[in-house]
């Protein structure tokens, strides 16, 4: 009898592979060597058994630890074998057989929680900063009042499916093991509604617009998700949740950088040169800002605590006010005279173009 190959080698993964990597590797090999794809191929059947045994050991944390320490000797005298009843195998084989038979195995009569819903809520910049209350209307499936959610006329309870006997699955022999397939009579529900409710057509649920108030906390930003428990789709085991995804509109004056707010303002050349006190907008209203003498274009002034409140309550950001010095486009005669005098005193050449053409004439005659 030949020695067993290393389980990691069988699944073609590294010894450091995580659970998801191991599962994907097994799924790939199982699909490749499955008996249905390789009828009467003993070699493929052996490969399938080998990778299945390797997966059973490596997908279980405890068995994997024993194998990593002792190798195949860890299971001598009580081999791990091949157990299809474990939940991990049920899940992966349910997916696997679904590809062969058009649907994975479903457990009948399982009570299911309703689906989660998502709703995009667009709000203004200030609303995001300071919080607000919004009323929204969400279309969702709710329990049918006519049948109280049973799906049967007058609230009649479903009857057990005679084909699968309430299991939601039918089993048959496939190769060397038994396969469970979704019952085609009840579609995996395990029960049948003989006389459906006219309102919900037997679904037990109807779709209605649900109106509710949403409290948006201060400090949210685009992409923030608010979870409203139990406000999703109705289900036999309770309702799902509603996730409200925030979208914040752009502002004409402010833009956000984390919890800080950035604001650009323009000042004149005299204000930048001599210094001044100007009024700037903030989220709390206009405030006075002192411009220092000799301020350069692009300088940033920080206004502490004038930003956006932290979503988790850790204080408030700042406002970063950037100032840009404007150059006047048109000058009257007096303004030009004063600026030329200023340039002369400062030793700056203001007639650049005239001097340039004079030099050109001197050189080329």
mmCIF file with all atom_site columns, C-alpha atoms in Angstrom, residues 93-99 101-107 168-169 180-183:
data_model
loop_
_atom_site.group_PDB
_atom_site.id
_atom_site.type_symbol
_atom_site.label_atom_id
_atom_site.label_alt_id
_atom_site.label_comp_id
_atom_site.label_asym_id
_atom_site.label_entity_id
_atom_site.label_seq_id
_atom_site.pdbx_PDB_ins_code
_atom_site.Cartn_x
_atom_site.Cartn_y
_atom_site.Cartn_z
_atom_site.occupancy
_atom_site.B_iso_or_equiv
_atom_site.pdbx_formal_charge
_atom_site.auth_seq_id
_atom_site.auth_comp_id
_atom_site.auth_asym_id
_atom_site.auth_atom_id
_atom_site.pdbx_PDB_model_num
ATOM 1  C CA . UNK A 1 93  ? -21.133 20.084 -1.330  1.00 0.00 ? 93  UNK A CA 1
ATOM 2  C CA . UNK A 1 94  ? -24.421 21.974 -1.466  1.00 0.00 ? 94  UNK A CA 1
ATOM 3  C CA . UNK A 1 95  ? -22.664 24.522 -3.707  1.00 0.00 ? 95  UNK A CA 1
ATOM 4  C CA . UNK A 1 96  ? -20.859 21.795 -5.618  1.00 0.00 ? 96  UNK A CA 1
ATOM 5  C CA . UNK A 1 97  ? -23.928 19.758 -6.429  1.00 0.00 ? 97  UNK A CA 1
ATOM 6  C CA . UNK A 1 98  ? -25.798 22.927 -7.298  1.00 0.00 ? 98  UNK A CA 1
ATOM 7  C CA . UNK A 1 99  ? -23.534 23.281 -10.334 1.00 0.00 ? 99  UNK A CA 1
ATOM 8  C CA . UNK A 1 101 ? -28.100 19.743 -10.721 1.00 0.00 ? 101 UNK A CA 1
ATOM 9  C CA . UNK A 1 102 ? -29.148 23.389 -11.038 1.00 0.00 ? 102 UNK A CA 1
ATOM 10 C CA . UNK A 1 103 ? -29.468 24.258 -7.358  1.00 0.00 ? 103 UNK A CA 1
ATOM 11 C CA . UNK A 1 104 ? -27.786 23.475 -4.069  1.00 0.00 ? 104 UNK A CA 1
ATOM 12 C CA . UNK A 1 105 ? -29.346 21.493 -1.259  1.00 0.00 ? 105 UNK A CA 1
ATOM 13 C CA . UNK A 1 106 ? -31.645 23.546 0.933   1.00 0.00 ? 106 UNK A CA 1
ATOM 14 C CA . UNK A 1 107 ? -32.793 22.575 4.350   1.00 0.00 ? 107 UNK A CA 1
ATOM 15 C CA . UNK A 1 168 ? -37.133 20.081 1.666   1.00 0.00 ? 168 UNK A CA 1
ATOM 16 C CA . UNK A 1 169 ? -34.702 17.629 0.057   1.00 0.00 ? 169 UNK A CA 1
ATOM 17 C CA . UNK A 1 180 ? -29.340 15.564 -1.377  1.00 0.00 ? 180 UNK A CA 1
ATOM 18 C CA . UNK A 1 181 ? -31.171 17.631 -3.968  1.00 0.00 ? 181 UNK A CA 1
ATOM 19 C CA . UNK A 1 182 ? -33.739 20.380 -3.489  1.00 0.00 ? 182 UNK A CA 1
ATOM 20 C CA . UNK A 1 183 ? -37.248 18.978 -3.629  1.00 0.00 ? 183 UNK A CA 1
#
